[in-house]
Amino acid sequence: MTAQLIDGNALSQQLRTQVATRAQALKAKGITPGLAVVLVGENPASQVYVRNKVKACLDAGLHSVLEKYDASMTEAALLERVEGMNKDPSIHGILVQLPLPAHIDAQKVIEAISPAKDVDGFHIASAGALMTGMPGFWPCTPYGCMKMLESIGYDLKGKHAVVIGRSNIVGKPMALMLLQKNATVTICHSATPDLKAMTLQADVIVAAVGKRNVLTADMVKPGAVVLDVGMNRNEEGKLCGDVDFDGVKEVASYITPVPGGVGPMTITMLLVNTLEAAESASN
Ligand code: NAP
């Protein structure tokens, strides 16, 4: 079997067009959805991420401001800036790009963001809302994975999903979202003794580890759906995921590529969350 690709670029394009249409409708009511992106320091990867996020907003007709600060910015100054954005009616979503310099407590900064503007979904109130099934912002990467499953009409009810990775931003929220859609969920991590024994039982596998070839063809049940969140570099410096794509695509029914899979969906869901924050603020 050769798996069908779930094309994150094509799905993103569709969803971003919908965001642009809804943003137009809000603009007609005098509200332009606005995202503030804050970057502290010079991390080269972060600089690329924030530029892409701002550009995606502008392309979809949203308002976006990028605030760049020197790595020496104090925690107190950043908290004060976040507070200012919480009060700014032109800003509906606030994203503080991580990682922050070591002298700043990132969790403290995230908790300072108003939950109503927490479009990254990292605030403890957002995490609690996801856990209890209440309305709130979902973290963009696992939310994007759910949209990918939705796009192929995949019904998770009664299926076994295995999530590899348990970070607060990908693995854990991913597991909760799959659970909410009635999958039976197993979470694997670095202390899981026999990863293959787990993944071989899975109808859906989400790999979110950050290590190449964590998932190989012999670990996948024929016909499983495989979503690859990982972002790594191979020997030639090319972007690749956690999944041995060439091997696994011969066993899986659906697979996401890297690049062009989950990555573009993450930014797309940021736009969706920002739009929805603005829609909520307008009601
Ligand atoms: P993270 O915080 O480093 O978490 C990695 C997880 O993988 C941890 O839970 C770790 O277990 C687990 N793990 C490590 N080695 C393992 C192994 N051999 N077998 C099973 N589990 C293992 O990373 P993250 O932030 O969740 O990100 C994961 C990957 O996704 C990274 O490559 C990141 O760059 C990528 N990512 C991509 C996007 C996107 O937009 N495409 C967004 C976010 C992240 P322990 O908890 O036991 O340490």
CSV table of C-alpha atoms and ligand atoms in Angstrom, one decimal:
chain,number,residue,atom,x,y,z
A,1,MET,CA,0.0,0.0,0.0
A,2,THR,CA,1.2,3.5,-0.7
A,3,ALA,CA,-0.4,6.0,1.7
A,4,GLN,CA,-2.3,9.0,0.7
A,5,LEU,CA,-0.7,12.3,1.6
A,6,ILE,CA,-2.5,14.7,3.9
A,7,ASP,CA,-1.3,17.9,2.4
A,8,GLY,CA,-0.8,20.6,5.1
A,9,ASN,CA,-0.2,23.3,2.5
A,10,ALA,CA,-3.4,22.7,0.6
A,11,LEU,CA,-5.5,22.3,3.7
A,12,SER,CA,-3.9,25.5,5.2
A,13,GLN,CA,-4.8,27.4,2.0
A,14,GLN,CA,-8.4,26.4,2.3
A,15,LEU,CA,-8.7,27.3,6.0
A,16,ARG,CA,-6.8,30.6,5.5
A,17,THR,CA,-9.3,31.6,2.8
A,18,GLN,CA,-12.1,30.9,5.2
A,19,VAL,CA,-10.3,33.0,7.9
A,20,ALA,CA,-9.9,35.9,5.3
A,21,THR,CA,-13.6,35.7,4.5
A,22,ARG,CA,-14.6,35.8,8.2
A,23,ALA,CA,-12.1,38.6,8.9
A,24,GLN,CA,-13.7,40.6,6.1
A,25,ALA,CA,-17.1,40.2,7.8
A,26,LEU,CA,-15.7,41.4,11.1
A,27,LYS,CA,-14.0,44.4,9.3
A,28,ALA,CA,-17.4,45.4,8.0
A,29,LYS,CA,-18.5,45.7,11.6
A,30,GLY,CA,-15.5,47.9,12.3
A,31,ILE,CA,-13.3,45.3,13.9
A,32,THR,CA,-10.0,44.1,12.4
A,33,PRO,CA,-8.7,41.0,14.2
A,34,GLY,CA,-5.2,41.7,15.6
A,35,LEU,CA,-2.3,39.6,16.7
A,36,ALA,CA,0.6,40.9,18.6
A,37,VAL,CA,3.8,38.8,18.4
A,38,VAL,CA,6.5,39.4,20.9
A,39,LEU,CA,10.1,38.4,20.3
A,40,VAL,CA,12.8,38.8,23.0
A,41,GLY,CA,16.4,38.2,21.8
A,42,GLU,CA,18.0,37.1,18.6
A,43,ASN,CA,17.2,33.3,18.3
A,44,PRO,CA,17.5,32.8,14.6
A,45,ALA,CA,14.8,30.1,14.4
A,46,SER,CA,12.4,32.3,16.4
A,47,GLN,CA,13.1,35.2,14.1
A,48,VAL,CA,11.9,33.1,11.1
A,49,TYR,CA,8.9,31.8,13.0
A,50,VAL,CA,7.7,35.3,14.1
A,51,ARG,CA,8.1,36.7,10.6
A,52,ASN,CA,6.1,33.8,9.1
A,53,LYS,CA,3.3,34.3,11.7
A,54,VAL,CA,3.1,38.0,11.1
A,55,LYS,CA,3.1,37.6,7.3
A,56,ALA,CA,0.4,34.9,7.4
A,57,CYS,CA,-1.8,37.3,9.4
A,58,LEU,CA,-1.3,40.1,7.0
A,59,ASP,CA,-1.9,37.9,4.0
A,60,ALA,CA,-5.3,36.8,5.5
A,61,GLY,CA,-6.3,40.5,6.1
A,62,LEU,CA,-5.6,40.4,9.8
A,63,HIS,CA,-3.8,43.2,11.7
A,64,SER,CA,-0.5,42.1,13.2
A,65,VAL,CA,2.3,43.8,15.1
A,66,LEU,CA,5.7,42.4,15.8
A,67,GLU,CA,7.4,43.8,18.9
A,68,LYS,CA,11.1,42.9,19.1
A,69,TYR,CA,13.1,43.5,22.2
A,70,ASP,CA,16.7,43.1,23.1
A,71,ALA,CA,17.7,39.9,25.0
A,72,SER,CA,18.5,42.0,28.0
A,73,MET,CA,14.8,43.0,28.5
A,74,THR,CA,13.8,42.4,32.1
A,75,GLU,CA,11.0,40.1,33.1
A,76,ALA,CA,9.2,43.0,34.8
A,77,ALA,CA,9.4,45.1,31.5
A,78,LEU,CA,8.0,42.2,29.5
A,79,LEU,CA,5.2,41.6,32.0
A,80,GLU,CA,4.3,45.3,31.8
A,81,ARG,CA,4.2,45.1,28.0
A,82,VAL,CA,2.0,42.0,28.1
A,83,GLU,CA,-0.3,43.9,30.5
A,84,GLY,CA,-0.5,46.8,28.0
A,85,MET,CA,-1.5,44.4,25.2
A,86,ASN,CA,-4.1,42.8,27.4
A,87,LYS,CA,-5.8,46.2,27.6
A,88,ASP,CA,-5.3,47.2,24.0
A,89,PRO,CA,-8.6,46.7,22.1
A,90,SER,CA,-6.9,46.5,18.7
A,91,ILE,CA,-5.1,43.3,19.9
A,92,HIS,CA,-7.2,40.2,20.1
A,93,GLY,CA,-4.4,37.6,20.3
A,94,ILE,CA,-1.0,37.8,22.1
A,95,LEU,CA,1.8,35.4,21.3
A,96,VAL,CA,5.1,35.5,23.1
A,97,GLN,CA,7.6,33.5,21.1
A,98,LEU,CA,9.4,30.8,23.1
A,99,PRO,CA,12.1,30.2,24.2
A,100,LEU,CA,12.6,33.4,26.2
A,101,PRO,CA,16.1,34.3,27.6
A,102,ALA,CA,17.0,32.3,30.6
A,103,HIS,CA,16.5,35.2,33.1
A,104,ILE,CA,12.8,35.4,32.2
A,105,ASP,CA,10.3,32.9,33.7
A,106,ALA,CA,8.4,31.9,30.6
A,107,GLN,CA,5.5,30.3,32.5
A,108,LYS,CA,5.0,33.6,34.5
A,109,VAL,CA,4.9,35.5,31.2
A,110,ILE,CA,2.4,33.1,29.7
A,111,GLU,CA,0.2,33.3,32.8
A,112,ALA,CA,0.2,37.1,32.5
A,113,ILE,CA,-1.5,36.9,29.1
A,114,SER,CA,-5.3,37.3,29.4
A,115,PRO,CA,-6.9,33.9,28.7
A,116,ALA,CA,-9.2,35.7,26.3
A,117,LYS,CA,-6.2,36.6,24.2
A,118,ASP,CA,-4.2,33.4,24.7
A,119,VAL,CA,-4.2,32.3,21.0
A,120,ASP,CA,-1.3,30.0,21.5
A,121,GLY,CA,-3.4,28.0,24.1
A,122,PHE,CA,-0.5,27.7,26.5
A,123,HIS,CA,-2.1,29.5,29.5
A,124,ILE,CA,-3.1,27.2,32.4
A,125,ALA,CA,-6.7,28.3,32.0
A,126,SER,CA,-6.6,27.2,28.3
A,127,ALA,CA,-5.1,23.9,29.4
A,128,GLY,CA,-7.7,23.4,32.0
A,129,ALA,CA,-10.5,24.3,29.6
A,130,LEU,CA,-9.2,21.6,27.2
A,131,MET,CA,-8.9,19.1,29.9
A,132,THR,CA,-12.5,19.7,31.2
A,133,GLY,CA,-14.1,20.1,27.7
A,134,MET,CA,-14.9,23.8,28.3
A,135,PRO,CA,-14.5,26.4,25.6
A,136,GLY,CA,-11.0,27.9,25.3
A,137,PHE,CA,-8.1,28.2,22.9
A,138,TRP,CA,-6.5,24.9,21.8
A,139,PRO,CA,-2.7,24.8,21.2
A,140,CYS,CA,-2.2,25.3,17.5
A,141,THR,CA,0.0,22.3,16.6
A,142,PRO,CA,-2.3,19.5,18.0
A,143,TYR,CA,-5.4,21.5,16.9
A,144,GLY,CA,-3.9,21.5,13.3
A,145,CYS,CA,-3.5,17.7,13.6
A,146,MET,CA,-7.2,17.4,14.5
A,147,LYS,CA,-8.1,19.5,11.4
A,148,MET,CA,-6.0,17.1,9.3
A,149,LEU,CA,-7.9,14.1,10.6
A,150,GLU,CA,-11.2,16.0,10.0
A,151,SER,CA,-10.1,16.8,6.4
A,152,ILE,CA,-9.9,13.0,5.6
A,153,GLY,CA,-13.3,12.4,7.3
A,154,TYR,CA,-11.6,10.2,9.9
A,155,ASP,CA,-14.0,9.1,12.7
A,156,LEU,CA,-11.9,8.6,15.9
A,157,LYS,CA,-14.7,7.0,17.8
A,158,GLY,CA,-13.5,3.6,19.0
A,159,LYS,CA,-10.1,3.9,17.4
A,160,HIS,CA,-6.8,3.5,19.2
A,161,ALA,CA,-4.6,6.6,19.0
A,162,VAL,CA,-1.0,6.5,20.1
A,163,VAL,CA,0.7,9.8,20.8
A,164,ILE,CA,4.5,9.7,21.1
A,165,GLY,CA,5.7,12.6,23.2
A,166,ARG,CA,4.1,14.3,26.3
A,167,SER,CA,5.1,17.9,26.1
A,168,ASN,CA,2.6,20.5,27.3
A,169,ILE,CA,2.4,22.1,23.9
A,170,VAL,CA,2.0,19.1,21.7
A,171,GLY,CA,1.8,15.6,23.2
A,172,LYS,CA,-0.5,16.1,26.2
A,173,PRO,CA,-3.0,18.5,24.5
A,174,MET,CA,-3.0,16.1,21.4
A,175,ALA,CA,-4.0,13.2,23.6
A,176,LEU,CA,-6.8,15.2,25.2
A,177,MET,CA,-8.2,16.3,21.8
A,178,LEU,CA,-8.1,12.7,20.6
A,179,LEU,CA,-9.8,11.6,23.8
A,180,GLN,CA,-12.5,14.3,23.4
A,181,LYS,CA,-13.3,12.7,20.0
A,182,ASN,CA,-13.8,9.3,21.6
A,183,ALA,CA,-10.5,7.6,20.7
A,184,THR,CA,-8.8,5.3,23.2
A,185,VAL,CA,-5.5,7.1,23.8
A,186,THR,CA,-2.1,5.8,24.8
A,187,ILE,CA,0.7,8.4,25.5
A,188,CYS,CA,4.3,7.2,25.0
A,189,HIS,CA,7.5,9.0,26.1
A,190,SER,CA,11.1,8.4,26.7
A,191,ALA,CA,10.5,6.0,29.6
A,192,THR,CA,8.1,3.8,27.5
A,193,PRO,CA,9.9,0.4,27.5
A,194,ASP,CA,8.6,-1.0,24.2
A,195,LEU,CA,7.4,1.7,21.9
A,196,LYS,CA,6.9,-0.6,19.0
A,197,ALA,CA,4.5,-2.8,21.0
A,198,MET,CA,2.4,0.3,21.6
A,199,THR,CA,2.5,1.7,18.0
A,200,LEU,CA,1.7,-1.6,16.4
A,201,GLN,CA,-1.7,-1.5,18.2
A,202,ALA,CA,-2.5,2.0,16.9
A,203,ASP,CA,-5.0,3.1,14.3
A,204,VAL,CA,-3.7,6.6,14.5
A,205,ILE,CA,-0.1,7.6,15.5
A,206,VAL,CA,1.1,11.1,16.2
A,207,ALA,CA,4.8,11.4,16.5
A,208,ALA,CA,5.9,14.5,18.4
A,209,VAL,CA,9.4,13.7,19.7
A,210,GLY,CA,12.0,15.7,17.8
A,211,LYS,CA,14.2,12.7,16.8
A,212,ARG,CA,14.6,11.3,13.3
A,213,ASN,CA,13.2,7.8,12.6
A,214,VAL,CA,11.5,7.4,15.9
A,215,LEU,CA,8.8,5.6,13.9
A,216,THR,CA,9.8,3.1,11.2
A,217,ALA,CA,7.7,0.9,9.0
A,218,ASP,CA,8.0,-2.2,11.2
A,219,MET,CA,6.3,-0.2,14.0
A,220,VAL,CA,3.1,0.6,12.1
A,221,LYS,CA,0.0,-1.5,11.6
A,222,PRO,CA,-1.0,-1.7,8.0
A,223,GLY,CA,-3.6,1.0,7.2
A,224,ALA,CA,-2.8,3.2,10.2
A,225,VAL,CA,-2.9,7.0,9.9
A,226,VAL,CA,0.4,8.7,10.7
A,227,LEU,CA,0.8,12.3,11.6
A,228,ASP,CA,4.4,13.6,11.9
A,229,VAL,CA,4.9,16.6,14.1
A,230,GLY,CA,8.6,16.4,14.4
A,231,MET,CA,11.0,18.9,12.9
A,232,ASN,CA,14.5,17.8,12.6
A,233,ARG,CA,17.4,18.1,10.1
A,234,ASN,CA,19.0,15.2,8.3
A,235,GLU,CA,22.7,14.8,7.4
A,236,GLU,CA,22.3,17.2,4.4
A,237,GLY,CA,20.6,19.8,6.6
A,238,LYS,CA,17.2,19.2,5.1
A,239,LEU,CA,14.1,19.5,7.2
A,240,CYS,CA,12.6,16.1,8.1
A,241,GLY,CA,10.2,14.7,10.7
A,242,ASP,CA,10.2,11.9,13.3
A,243,VAL,CA,8.9,9.4,10.9
A,244,ASP,CA,10.8,7.3,8.4
A,245,PHE,CA,8.6,8.7,5.6
A,246,ASP,CA,9.7,6.5,2.7
A,247,GLY,CA,9.3,3.3,4.7
A,248,VAL,CA,6.1,4.2,6.6
A,249,LYS,CA,4.2,5.5,3.5
A,250,GLU,CA,4.3,1.9,2.2
A,251,VAL,CA,2.3,0.7,5.3
A,252,ALA,CA,0.1,3.6,6.4
A,253,SER,CA,-3.2,4.6,4.8
A,254,TYR,CA,-2.6,8.3,5.3
A,255,ILE,CA,0.6,10.2,6.2
A,256,THR,CA,1.7,13.8,6.6
A,257,PRO,CA,4.9,14.9,5.0
A,258,VAL,CA,7.7,17.1,6.5
A,259,PRO,CA,7.9,19.7,5.3
A,260,GLY,CA,4.4,20.6,4.1
A,261,GLY,CA,2.4,18.7,6.7
A,262,VAL,CA,1.7,19.8,10.3
A,263,GLY,CA,4.1,22.8,10.1
A,264,PRO,CA,1.8,25.1,7.9
A,265,MET,CA,-1.2,23.9,9.9
A,266,THR,CA,0.3,25.3,13.1
A,267,ILE,CA,0.3,28.9,11.8
A,268,THR,CA,-3.1,28.4,10.2
A,269,MET,CA,-4.6,27.5,13.6
A,270,LEU,CA,-3.0,30.5,15.1
A,271,LEU,CA,-4.9,32.6,12.5
A,272,VAL,CA,-8.1,30.7,13.4
A,273,ASN,CA,-7.6,31.3,17.1
A,274,THR,CA,-6.9,35.0,16.5
A,275,LEU,CA,-10.0,35.4,14.4
A,276,GLU,CA,-12.1,33.6,17.0
A,277,ALA,CA,-10.7,35.8,19.7
A,278,ALA,CA,-11.8,38.9,17.7
A,279,GLU,CA,-15.2,37.4,17.0
A,280,SER,CA,-15.7,36.7,20.7
A,281,ALA,CA,-14.6,40.2,21.6
A,282,SER,CA,-17.1,41.6,19.2
A,283,ASN,CA,-20.1,39.8,20.7
B,1,NAP,P1,9.7,18.2,23.7
B,1,NAP,O1,9.1,19.1,24.7
B,1,NAP,O2,11.2,18.0,23.6
B,1,NAP,O3,9.0,16.7,23.9
B,1,NAP,C1,9.5,15.6,23.3
B,1,NAP,C2,8.8,14.4,23.9
B,1,NAP,O4,9.3,13.2,23.2
B,1,NAP,C3,9.0,14.2,25.4
B,1,NAP,O5,7.8,13.9,26.0
B,1,NAP,C4,10.0,13.0,25.4
B,1,NAP,O6,9.7,12.2,26.6
B,1,NAP,C5,9.6,12.3,24.2
B,1,NAP,N1,10.6,11.4,23.8
B,1,NAP,C6,12.0,11.7,23.6
B,1,NAP,N2,12.6,10.6,23.2
B,1,NAP,C7,11.7,9.6,23.0
B,1,NAP,C8,11.8,8.3,22.5
B,1,NAP,N3,13.0,7.7,22.1
B,1,NAP,N4,10.7,7.6,22.5
B,1,NAP,C9,9.5,8.1,22.9
B,1,NAP,N5,9.3,9.4,23.3
B,1,NAP,C10,10.5,10.1,23.4
B,1,NAP,O7,9.3,18.5,22.2
B,1,NAP,P2,7.9,19.2,21.6
B,1,NAP,O8,7.9,20.7,21.9
B,1,NAP,O9,6.7,18.4,22.0
B,1,NAP,O10,8.2,19.0,20.1
B,1,NAP,C11,8.3,17.7,19.5
B,1,NAP,C12,8.7,17.9,18.1
B,1,NAP,O11,7.7,18.5,17.4
B,1,NAP,C13,10.0,18.7,17.9
B,1,NAP,O12,10.7,18.2,16.8
B,1,NAP,C14,9.5,20.1,17.5
B,1,NAP,O13,10.4,20.8,16.8
B,1,NAP,C15,8.3,19.7,16.7
B,1,NAP,N6,7.3,20.7,16.7
B,1,NAP,C16,6.7,21.0,15.5
B,1,NAP,C17,5.7,21.9,15.4
B,1,NAP,C18,5.2,22.2,14.1
B,1,NAP,O14,4.6,23.2,13.9
B,1,NAP,N7,5.4,21.3,13.1
B,1,NAP,C19,5.3,22.6,16.5
B,1,NAP,C20,5.8,22.3,17.8
B,1,NAP,C21,6.8,21.3,17.8
B,1,NAP,P3,10.0,12.7,28.1
B,1,NAP,O15,8.8,13.5,28.4
B,1,NAP,O16,10.0,11.4,28.9
B,1,NAP,O17,11.3,13.5,28.1
